Each structure stands twice: as C-alpha cells, then as structure tokens.
Amino acid sequence: MNKMIPFERSFAAHPKSQYWNYERNIGKPSDYALNSHKKCWFDCNKCGHCFDSIIKNINRGNAWCTYCHNLKLCNNDTCSTCFEKSFASHPKSQFWSNKNILQPRQIFKNTHSKYWFNCLCGHAFEIIIHNISIGDRWCSYCSIPCQKLCKDDTCTSCFEKSFASIENSKYLTNKNINPRDIIKGSEKIYTFYCNKCNNDFDMRINCVKRSNWCSFCIHKTESKFYEETIPIYPSIARQFKASWCKNNKSTFKLPYDFVIEDKNIIIELDGLGHFVQVSNWPAPKITHARDLYKMKCANENGYSIIRILQEDVWKNKFDWLQELIKMIEKITIDNIVQNVYICKNNEYNNFESELFIA
C-alpha cells in the first residue's frame, strides 16, 4: 500500500465499500484500486454473512455475496437462512446414509449431485438430491411402478415385484435370463415356450403378468389352419420374422402369419380388422398400409404371398385347403415371385393395385 491511489480510482469510490470488513482485511478500501485482483472480505448487507471476493469482480458487477447467490453454505448451525437452503431442511434428510461423506446441512437441497439414503423398505439407494426436492422422487425399489430390483435372493419384497413371482416365468426360452432380475411390470418382449401347443411365441412381460398367454392358442383360426396344413407341408412355420421387414419407427421385426421356407411362400390369414374398423385395432388404412409394406418387403426378398380370409377358413365356406394347395403348386411351377388372393367376393380387389403405389 505504498503508492497513493486517487480516490476516484480506488475501491473507496465504489458503493459496496461501505460493507468493508475492517477486522479481516489489511488496510482500507482507499488502499485498493477498483480493478484490483486482490480478494478482500465484506459483510453482506442482506444476509449478514462475511464473505471474500475479488475487488475487480465486484466493480464490474459480476460478483457479490456467495451466500446470497447460493454458491456457499455457512457452518453456523444457528443460521436459519443457510439451514433452509440446505437439504437438512427437507423431511427426507432423516434417511441420510452413513455412506455419504458430507452431511445434509453441508449440501444445497437443489444440488444435482447423487447421495445415498436408507429407505424404510430396507434398501439403500442413491439418488440426485434435486429429484427429491423438486421432482418428489424417492426410493427406486418402492416407486410405483417399480424401477429397480435388489440382488438379495432373500428379499421377499423384490421377489414379489419380480417376474419370478409369476407362474409362467418358468417358460422363458432363454434359460440364461433370471426372472428374478425382471420387473414384472416391464414392457420388454421375451420369448416363451407354450406348454400346451409346444410353440415359441413373443410377449411383453406385463402382458404375461395380466394372465395373457400363447398367441397361437388364443388365435383359434390360425391354430386350425396350422393343424390342417402341417400334414401336407411339414416345414410350415408360424409367426415368421425376418431382418428385412421391420417397423419403420422401431427395430421390431414385423411378423407374417405363416411361411413355407423351402418354397419361399408366405401365407397371411386376414381377419376382419384388415378391412373394417375393429375395436382395439388401428384404423383400416393403417393396417392396410402395413400389409402393403410387408408384401413389398417379402417380394423384394424373393417371397411370394398368399392371402386368405380368416372367416372362410374358420367356417369352411368353401374348400379353402384344396385351393391353397393349388395356389402353392402354381407358385412352385411358375418359379416367379407373385401374390395370390384366395377369396370368393373380391375382398382383395384393392391389394394388388395399391401395392405398387404404396
């Protein structure tokens, strides 16, 4: 402080100089230039905290009290201001875990850092503090719907929330998957083995939870078709999927009802929903567009398509099986990719014309 600084260029000319802490600073405001890089102490006029700041930053209006700007919490346990800003003021702080190095009073209740808690359900879990204070979130094991399962095989709570508690979980085809690791409300699709018809089928876990089961057993017309055609075509398979036919908006492969792989023939058994609005089905235009898309994919990959009506098969309105055999023989002899429609009332009139427009 050897050189005299003109008053107008010293910090004494700044309005904040009145909050100068004479006990903790060396010298007076007039001893420091307005653009000094020195850190000095000040007494906040709003919250009463003593804080240090670079004089240059104060002069430029970029900084003032670190406590008022929620950059720091004091260590005074009697300070109600900092207590209210800290996580200690939140009722969930009582579940604070000893795994944490810091205490609730030492962190802001809106921090985006993760900390550990001990839930009343017996699980320890880690969560972002902000999500508790603002998002009203809590234990991922207790949440509804459940978000996480523990690895403790003796935990009855997580067992009941897992797919292992569902009887049909034993029919998962992939034995490397542990049902105890799957939340029974999951929307993920897995492959199951049907103990009644011996077919494999795909289904969402939450659908199995709701007692839904084998699509082959439920779809009676498909079962009838399969049972009557398999003695003639032993290679016929149900729910054929290929990597070259996927949903445009997802990675899911779109299924075809039947395939005779050694003849490169796909058979689609069409219900009423392919032509008119049926409850729980998309609009007919959407269904029809998907049918056309699947046909194009199949044709481009060397597969012919045969379409036949469910009602004709189920009610035996004509000798559909003999007509099917004739069409399969025709496609085999012609040895070219083609689409065939088996019906008696021109139900498929629009399919072929729209196929090349779609």
GROMACS .gro file of C-alpha atoms in nm:
model
  358
    1MET     CA    1   0.000   0.000   0.000
    2ASN     CA    2   0.297   0.233  -0.061
    3LYS     CA    3   0.160   0.423  -0.359
    4MET     CA    4  -0.128   0.663  -0.310
    5ILE     CA    5  -0.429   0.575  -0.530
    6PRO     CA    6  -0.652   0.863  -0.644
    7PHE     CA    7  -0.988   0.841  -0.468
    8GLU     CA    8  -1.192   0.807  -0.788
    9ARG     CA    9  -0.976   0.509  -0.897
   10SER     CA   10  -0.980   0.342  -0.556
   11PHE     CA   11  -1.238   0.097  -0.422
   12ALA     CA   12  -1.341   0.364  -0.171
   13ALA     CA   13  -1.535   0.527  -0.457
   14HIS     CA   14  -1.748   0.214  -0.500
   15PRO     CA   15  -2.084   0.198  -0.313
   16LYS     CA   16  -2.003  -0.153  -0.188
   17SER     CA   17  -1.701  -0.021   0.002
   18GLN     CA   18  -1.936   0.058   0.292
   19TYR     CA   19  -1.956  -0.317   0.361
   20TRP     CA   20  -1.576  -0.349   0.401
   21ASN     CA   21  -1.471  -0.580   0.687
   22TYR     CA   22  -1.201  -0.386   0.870
   23GLU     CA   23  -1.119  -0.672   1.106
   24ARG     CA   24  -1.030  -0.928   0.839
   25ASN     CA   25  -0.884  -0.703   0.568
   26ILE     CA   26  -0.543  -0.539   0.559
   27GLY     CA   27  -0.586  -0.169   0.502
   28LYS     CA   28  -0.881   0.040   0.389
   29PRO     CA   29  -1.091   0.049   0.066
   30SER     CA   30  -0.890   0.352  -0.045
   31ASP     CA   31  -0.577   0.135  -0.045
   32TYR     CA   32  -0.710  -0.083  -0.327
   33ALA     CA   33  -0.765   0.004  -0.693
   34LEU     CA   34  -1.109  -0.055  -0.843
   35ASN     CA   35  -0.963  -0.317  -1.078
   36SER     CA   36  -0.750  -0.490  -0.816
   37HIS     CA   37  -0.724  -0.869  -0.839
   38LYS     CA   38  -0.693  -0.894  -0.461
   39LYS     CA   39  -0.950  -1.088  -0.260
   40CYS     CA   40  -1.099  -0.897   0.031
   41TRP     CA   41  -1.363  -0.957   0.296
   42PHE     CA   42  -1.707  -0.799   0.309
   43ASP     CA   43  -2.014  -0.809   0.535
   44CYS     CA   44  -2.326  -0.877   0.327
   45ASN     CA   45  -2.595  -0.613   0.373
   46LYS     CA   46  -2.873  -0.867   0.303
   47CYS     CA   47  -2.791  -1.196   0.473
   48GLY     CA   48  -2.531  -1.084   0.729
   49HIS     CA   49  -2.263  -1.332   0.618
   50CYS     CA   50  -1.897  -1.240   0.590
   51PHE     CA   51  -1.755  -1.342   0.252
   52ASP     CA   52  -1.447  -1.282   0.038
   53SER     CA   53  -1.449  -1.169  -0.323
   54ILE     CA   54  -1.211  -1.022  -0.583
   55ILE     CA   55  -1.247  -0.644  -0.593
   56LYS     CA   56  -1.233  -0.630  -0.972
   57ASN     CA   57  -1.533  -0.866  -0.996
   58ILE     CA   58  -1.736  -0.652  -0.758
   59ASN     CA   59  -1.650  -0.339  -0.953
   60ARG     CA   60  -1.768  -0.497  -1.277
   61GLY     CA   61  -2.091  -0.608  -1.114
   62ASN     CA   62  -2.012  -0.975  -1.166
   63ALA     CA   63  -1.997  -1.083  -0.805
   64TRP     CA   64  -2.120  -1.016  -0.457
   65CYS     CA   65  -2.225  -1.237  -0.168
   66THR     CA   66  -2.161  -1.610  -0.233
   67TYR     CA   67  -2.426  -1.700   0.024
   68CYS     CA   68  -2.699  -1.488  -0.135
   69HIS     CA   69  -2.613  -1.631  -0.477
   70ASN     CA   70  -2.646  -1.987  -0.340
   71LEU     CA   71  -2.283  -2.070  -0.407
   72LYS     CA   72  -2.196  -2.148  -0.048
   73LEU     CA   73  -2.346  -2.256   0.285
   74CYS     CA   74  -2.206  -2.135   0.615
   75ASN     CA   75  -2.108  -2.365   0.902
   76ASN     CA   76  -2.314  -2.184   1.164
   77ASP     CA   77  -2.581  -2.428   1.282
   78THR     CA   78  -2.789  -2.139   1.417
   79CYS     CA   79  -2.812  -1.971   1.073
   80SER     CA   80  -3.172  -2.023   0.963
   81THR     CA   81  -3.103  -1.880   0.614
   82CYS     CA   82  -2.845  -2.144   0.523
   83PHE     CA   83  -3.040  -2.415   0.701
   84GLU     CA   84  -3.344  -2.350   0.479
   85LYS     CA   85  -3.126  -2.362   0.168
   86SER     CA   86  -2.963  -2.687   0.276
   87PHE     CA   87  -3.102  -3.039   0.238
   88ALA     CA   88  -3.118  -3.059   0.618
   89SER     CA   89  -3.446  -2.864   0.593
   90HIS     CA   90  -3.606  -3.141   0.385
   91PRO     CA   91  -3.800  -3.413   0.573
   92LYS     CA   92  -3.624  -3.687   0.376
   93SER     CA   93  -3.289  -3.585   0.527
   94GLN     CA   94  -3.371  -3.812   0.822
   95PHE     CA   95  -3.299  -4.110   0.594
   96TRP     CA   96  -2.944  -3.990   0.517
   97SER     CA   97  -2.696  -4.277   0.485
   98ASN     CA   98  -2.361  -4.306   0.662
   99LYS     CA   99  -2.215  -4.392   0.321
  100ASN     CA  100  -2.211  -4.019   0.246
  101ILE     CA  101  -1.903  -3.813   0.337
  102LEU     CA  102  -2.099  -3.488   0.372
  103GLN     CA  103  -2.397  -3.416   0.596
  104PRO     CA  104  -2.738  -3.278   0.480
  105ARG     CA  105  -2.655  -2.936   0.631
  106GLN     CA  106  -2.348  -2.914   0.404
  107ILE     CA  107  -2.527  -2.950   0.069
  108PHE     CA  108  -2.789  -2.745  -0.114
  109LYS     CA  109  -3.130  -2.907  -0.138
  110ASN     CA  110  -3.138  -2.840  -0.513
  111THR     CA  111  -2.797  -2.989  -0.594
  112HIS     CA  112  -2.776  -3.227  -0.889
  113SER     CA  113  -2.525  -3.450  -0.709
  114LYS     CA  114  -2.614  -3.804  -0.603
  115TYR     CA  115  -2.623  -3.920  -0.241
  116TRP     CA  116  -2.720  -4.237  -0.054
  117PHE     CA  117  -3.033  -4.293   0.156
  118ASN     CA  118  -3.173  -4.573   0.372
  119CYS     CA  119  -3.538  -4.640   0.288
  120LEU     CA  120  -3.794  -4.778   0.532
  121CYS     CA  121  -3.829  -5.075   0.293
  122GLY     CA  122  -3.479  -5.181   0.399
  123HIS     CA  123  -3.299  -5.088   0.078
  124ALA     CA  124  -3.012  -4.842   0.041
  125PHE     CA  125  -3.035  -4.637  -0.276
  126GLU     CA  126  -2.860  -4.349  -0.450
  127ILE     CA  127  -3.049  -4.055  -0.595
  128ILE     CA  128  -2.998  -3.697  -0.718
  129ILE     CA  129  -3.096  -3.455  -0.439
  130HIS     CA  130  -3.275  -3.221  -0.683
  131ASN     CA  131  -3.506  -3.507  -0.782
  132ILE     CA  132  -3.615  -3.545  -0.420
  133SER     CA  133  -3.662  -3.173  -0.350
  134ILE     CA  134  -3.819  -3.068  -0.680
  135GLY     CA  135  -3.926  -3.391  -0.851
  136ASP     CA  136  -4.073  -3.552  -0.539
  137ARG     CA  137  -3.897  -3.878  -0.620
  138TRP     CA  138  -3.779  -4.133  -0.372
  139CYS     CA  139  -3.676  -4.497  -0.341
  140SER     CA  140  -3.646  -4.673  -0.678
  141TYR     CA  141  -3.737  -5.001  -0.507
  142CYS     CA  142  -4.060  -4.858  -0.358
  143SER     CA  143  -4.165  -4.646  -0.655
  144ILE     CA  144  -4.489  -4.721  -0.838
  145PRO     CA  145  -4.428  -4.862  -1.088
  146CYS     CA  146  -4.117  -5.034  -0.952
  147GLN     CA  147  -3.792  -4.908  -1.109
  148LYS     CA  148  -3.535  -5.142  -0.960
  149LEU     CA  149  -3.490  -5.484  -0.800
  150CYS     CA  150  -3.222  -5.573  -0.548
  151LYS     CA  151  -2.992  -5.874  -0.585
  152ASP     CA  152  -3.074  -6.021  -0.243
  153ASP     CA  153  -3.248  -6.354  -0.305
  154THR     CA  154  -3.392  -6.345   0.048
  155CYS     CA  155  -3.575  -6.015  -0.015
  156THR     CA  156  -3.944  -6.108  -0.038
  157SER     CA  157  -4.043  -5.754  -0.137
  158CYS     CA  158  -3.834  -5.756  -0.455
  159PHE     CA  159  -3.925  -6.117  -0.529
  160GLU     CA  160  -4.294  -6.025  -0.534
  161LYS     CA  161  -4.221  -5.734  -0.767
  162SER     CA  162  -4.013  -5.954  -0.997
  163PHE     CA  163  -4.125  -6.175  -1.285
  164ALA     CA  164  -4.009  -6.477  -1.082
  165SER     CA  165  -4.330  -6.446  -0.878
  166ILE     CA  166  -4.535  -6.521  -1.193
  167GLU     CA  167  -4.601  -6.892  -1.255
  168ASN     CA  168  -4.541  -6.877  -1.630
  169SER     CA  169  -4.194  -6.726  -1.585
  170LYS     CA  170  -4.059  -7.082  -1.594
  171TYR     CA  171  -4.145  -7.097  -1.965
  172LEU     CA  172  -3.888  -6.834  -2.069
  173THR     CA  173  -3.696  -6.999  -2.354
  174ASN     CA  174  -3.366  -6.828  -2.272
  175LYS     CA  175  -3.251  -7.005  -1.957
  176ASN     CA  176  -2.966  -6.757  -1.916
  177ILE     CA  177  -3.226  -6.496  -1.818
  178ASN     CA  178  -3.317  -6.495  -1.450
  179PRO     CA  179  -3.686  -6.400  -1.398
  180ARG     CA  180  -3.584  -6.257  -1.058
  181ASP     CA  181  -3.394  -5.983  -1.246
  182ILE     CA  182  -3.701  -5.873  -1.446
  183ILE     CA  183  -3.961  -5.632  -1.308
  184LYS     CA  184  -4.300  -5.795  -1.365
  185GLY     CA  185  -4.443  -5.467  -1.495
  186SER     CA  186  -4.177  -5.448  -1.768
  187GLU     CA  187  -4.286  -5.377  -2.126
  188LYS     CA  188  -3.987  -5.563  -2.270
  189ILE     CA  189  -4.060  -5.851  -2.505
  190TYR     CA  190  -3.930  -6.202  -2.433
  191THR     CA  191  -3.975  -6.539  -2.599
  192PHE     CA  192  -4.176  -6.808  -2.419
  193TYR     CA  193  -4.247  -7.176  -2.473
  194CYS     CA  194  -4.613  -7.280  -2.466
  195ASN     CA  195  -4.665  -7.599  -2.266
  196LYS     CA  196  -4.995  -7.663  -2.447
  197CYS     CA  197  -4.919  -7.626  -2.818
  198ASN     CA  198  -4.536  -7.658  -2.796
  199ASN     CA  199  -4.480  -7.336  -2.991
  200ASP     CA  200  -4.248  -7.048  -2.907
  201PHE     CA  201  -4.405  -6.703  -2.900
  202ASP     CA  202  -4.307  -6.347  -2.811
  203MET     CA  203  -4.490  -6.146  -2.547
  204ARG     CA  204  -4.437  -5.846  -2.320
  205ILE     CA  205  -4.370  -5.928  -1.955
  206ASN     CA  206  -4.654  -5.709  -1.828
  207CYS     CA  207  -4.895  -5.893  -2.060
  208VAL     CA  208  -4.796  -6.227  -1.905
  209LYS     CA  209  -4.849  -6.065  -1.565
  210ARG     CA  210  -5.207  -5.983  -1.673
  211SER     CA  211  -5.261  -6.355  -1.748
  212ASN     CA  212  -5.224  -6.318  -2.125
  213TRP     CA  213  -5.056  -6.616  -2.282
  214CYS     CA  214  -4.981  -6.806  -2.602
  215SER     CA  215  -5.099  -6.620  -2.913
  216PHE     CA  216  -5.119  -6.950  -3.102
  217CYS     CA  217  -5.364  -7.099  -2.855
  218ILE     CA  218  -5.574  -6.782  -2.844
  219HIS     CA  219  -5.594  -6.743  -3.223
  220LYS     CA  220  -5.812  -7.043  -3.296
  221THR     CA  221  -5.836  -6.985  -3.671
  222GLU     CA  222  -5.458  -6.978  -3.701
  223SER     CA  223  -5.439  -7.299  -3.499
  224LYS     CA  224  -5.697  -7.464  -3.724
  225PHE     CA  225  -5.510  -7.351  -4.036
  226TYR     CA  226  -5.181  -7.477  -3.896
  227GLU     CA  227  -5.320  -7.815  -3.791
  228GLU     CA  228  -5.474  -7.877  -4.134
  229THR     CA  229  -5.172  -7.766  -4.338
  230ILE     CA  230  -4.882  -7.914  -4.143
  231PRO     CA  231  -4.952  -8.276  -4.251
  232ILE     CA  232  -4.918  -8.157  -4.614
  233TYR     CA  233  -4.637  -7.905  -4.559
  234PRO     CA  234  -4.427  -8.024  -4.262
  235SER     CA  235  -4.194  -7.724  -4.291
  236ILE     CA  236  -4.472  -7.467  -4.242
  237ALA     CA  237  -4.394  -7.234  -3.950
  238ARG     CA  238  -4.594  -6.974  -3.760
  239GLN     CA  239  -4.513  -6.610  -3.686
  240PHE     CA  240  -4.228  -6.585  -3.934
  241LYS     CA  241  -3.998  -6.285  -3.887
  242ALA     CA  242  -3.709  -6.161  -4.099
  243SER     CA  243  -3.448  -5.888  -4.057
  244TRP     CA  244  -3.557  -5.733  -4.388
  245CYS     CA  245  -3.906  -5.644  -4.261
  246LYS     CA  246  -3.902  -5.410  -3.962
  247ASN     CA  247  -4.129  -5.141  -3.827
  248ASN     CA  248  -4.021  -4.806  -3.974
  249LYS     CA  249  -4.037  -4.638  -3.633
  250SER     CA  250  -3.865  -4.910  -3.430
  251THR     CA  251  -3.631  -5.205  -3.462
  252PHE     CA  252  -3.908  -5.463  -3.414
  253LYS     CA  253  -3.940  -5.722  -3.687
  254LEU     CA  254  -4.293  -5.742  -3.831
  255PRO     CA  255  -4.438  -6.095  -3.820
  256TYR     CA  256  -4.601  -6.292  -4.101
  257ASP     CA  257  -4.866  -6.548  -4.006
  258PHE     CA  258  -4.711  -6.850  -4.181
  259VAL     CA  259  -4.415  -6.937  -4.401
  260ILE     CA  260  -4.319  -7.241  -4.605
  261GLU     CA  261  -3.949  -7.168  -4.609
  262ASP     CA  262  -3.841  -7.432  -4.859
  263LYS     CA  263  -4.087  -7.288  -5.114
  264ASN     CA  264  -4.032  -6.919  -5.033
  265ILE     CA  265  -4.405  -6.875  -4.978
  266ILE     CA  266  -4.561  -6.660  -4.704
  267ILE     CA  267  -4.928  -6.702  -4.610
  268GLU     CA  268  -5.126  -6.425  -4.442
  269LEU     CA  269  -5.455  -6.514  -4.271
  270ASP     CA  270  -5.659  -6.193  -4.268
  271GLY     CA  271  -5.927  -6.116  -4.013
  272LEU     CA  272  -6.197  -5.851  -4.030
  273GLY     CA  273  -5.963  -5.583  -3.893
  274HIS     CA  274  -5.777  -5.578  -4.225
  275PHE     CA  275  -6.087  -5.439  -4.399
  276VAL     CA  276  -6.311  -5.255  -4.149
  277GLN     CA  277  -6.267  -5.086  -3.811
  278VAL     CA  278  -6.247  -5.334  -3.523
  279SER     CA  279  -6.218  -5.239  -3.155
  280ASN     CA  280  -5.860  -5.231  -3.019
  281TRP     CA  281  -5.726  -5.230  -3.376
  282PRO     CA  282  -5.569  -4.939  -3.567
  283ALA     CA  283  -5.772  -4.772  -3.842
  284PRO     CA  284  -5.812  -4.997  -4.152
  285LYS     CA  285  -5.598  -4.756  -4.357
  286ILE     CA  286  -5.309  -4.803  -4.117
  287THR     CA  287  -5.348  -5.182  -4.114
  288HIS     CA  288  -5.374  -5.188  -4.493
  289ALA     CA  289  -5.062  -4.973  -4.532
  290ARG     CA  290  -4.871  -5.213  -4.308
  291ASP     CA  291  -4.997  -5.512  -4.511
  292LEU     CA  292  -4.873  -5.349  -4.832
  293TYR     CA  293  -4.537  -5.266  -4.675
  294LYS     CA  294  -4.491  -5.625  -4.558
  295MET     CA  295  -4.583  -5.757  -4.902
  296LYS     CA  296  -4.328  -5.532  -5.073
  297CYS     CA  297  -4.058  -5.639  -4.828
  298ALA     CA  298  -4.137  -6.006  -4.890
  299ASN     CA  299  -4.150  -5.972  -5.270
  300GLU     CA  300  -3.822  -5.781  -5.279
  301ASN     CA  301  -3.659  -6.062  -5.085
  302GLY     CA  302  -3.784  -6.343  -5.307
  303TYR     CA  303  -4.100  -6.447  -5.122
  304SER     CA  304  -4.443  -6.491  -5.281
  305ILE     CA  305  -4.752  -6.403  -5.076
  306ILE     CA  306  -5.081  -6.589  -5.042
  307ARG     CA  307  -5.362  -6.408  -4.860
  308ILE     CA  308  -5.674  -6.585  -4.738
  309LEU     CA  309  -5.966  -6.476  -4.516
  310GLN     CA  310  -5.993  -6.599  -4.157
  311GLU     CA  311  -6.370  -6.631  -4.177
  312ASP     CA  312  -6.350  -6.855  -4.486
  313VAL     CA  313  -6.108  -7.086  -4.304
  314TRP     CA  314  -6.290  -7.091  -3.971
  315LYS     CA  315  -6.637  -7.151  -4.120
  316ASN     CA  316  -6.517  -7.368  -4.410
  317LYS     CA  317  -6.717  -7.154  -4.654
  318PHE     CA  318  -6.551  -7.344  -4.938
  319ASP     CA  319  -6.275  -7.600  -4.980
  320TRP     CA  320  -6.006  -7.347  -4.894
  321LEU     CA  321  -5.742  -7.614  -4.831
  322GLN     CA  322  -5.763  -7.753  -5.185
  323GLU     CA  323  -5.748  -7.404  -5.332
  324LEU     CA  324  -5.446  -7.329  -5.114
  325ILE     CA  325  -5.270  -7.643  -5.236
  326LYS     CA  326  -5.340  -7.545  -5.599
  327MET     CA  327  -5.202  -7.195  -5.546
  328ILE     CA  328  -4.888  -7.328  -5.379
  329GLU     CA  329  -4.836  -7.570  -5.670
  330LYS     CA  330  -4.887  -7.286  -5.920
  331ILE     CA  331  -4.630  -7.062  -5.750
  332THR     CA  332  -4.384  -7.351  -5.733
  333ILE     CA  333  -4.427  -7.438  -6.102
  334ASP     CA  334  -4.417  -7.075  -6.221
  335ASN     CA  335  -4.100  -7.022  -6.018
  336ILE     CA  336  -4.153  -6.645  -6.005
  337VAL     CA  337  -4.240  -6.414  -5.717
  338GLN     CA  338  -4.613  -6.341  -5.720
  339ASN     CA  339  -4.905  -6.256  -5.493
  340VAL     CA  340  -5.219  -6.468  -5.478
  341TYR     CA  341  -5.551  -6.388  -5.311
  342ILE     CA  342  -5.793  -6.663  -5.213
  343CYS     CA  343  -6.148  -6.527  -5.169
  344LYS     CA  344  -6.494  -6.553  -5.327
  345ASN     CA  345  -6.629  -6.197  -5.304
  346ASN     CA  346  -6.343  -5.985  -5.441
  347GLU     CA  347  -6.234  -5.877  -5.092
  348TYR     CA  348  -5.876  -5.830  -5.212
  349ASN     CA  349  -5.952  -5.624  -5.523
  350ASN     CA  350  -5.760  -5.320  -5.398
  351PHE     CA  351  -5.449  -5.500  -5.272
  352GLU     CA  352  -5.264  -5.558  -5.600
  353SER     CA  353  -5.337  -5.212  -5.743
  354GLU     CA  354  -5.227  -5.031  -5.428
  355LEU     CA  355  -4.919  -5.244  -5.374
  356PHE     CA  356  -4.721  -5.057  -5.637
  357ILE     CA  357  -4.848  -4.717  -5.525
  358ALA     CA  358  -4.759  -4.755  -5.156
   0.00000   0.00000   0.00000
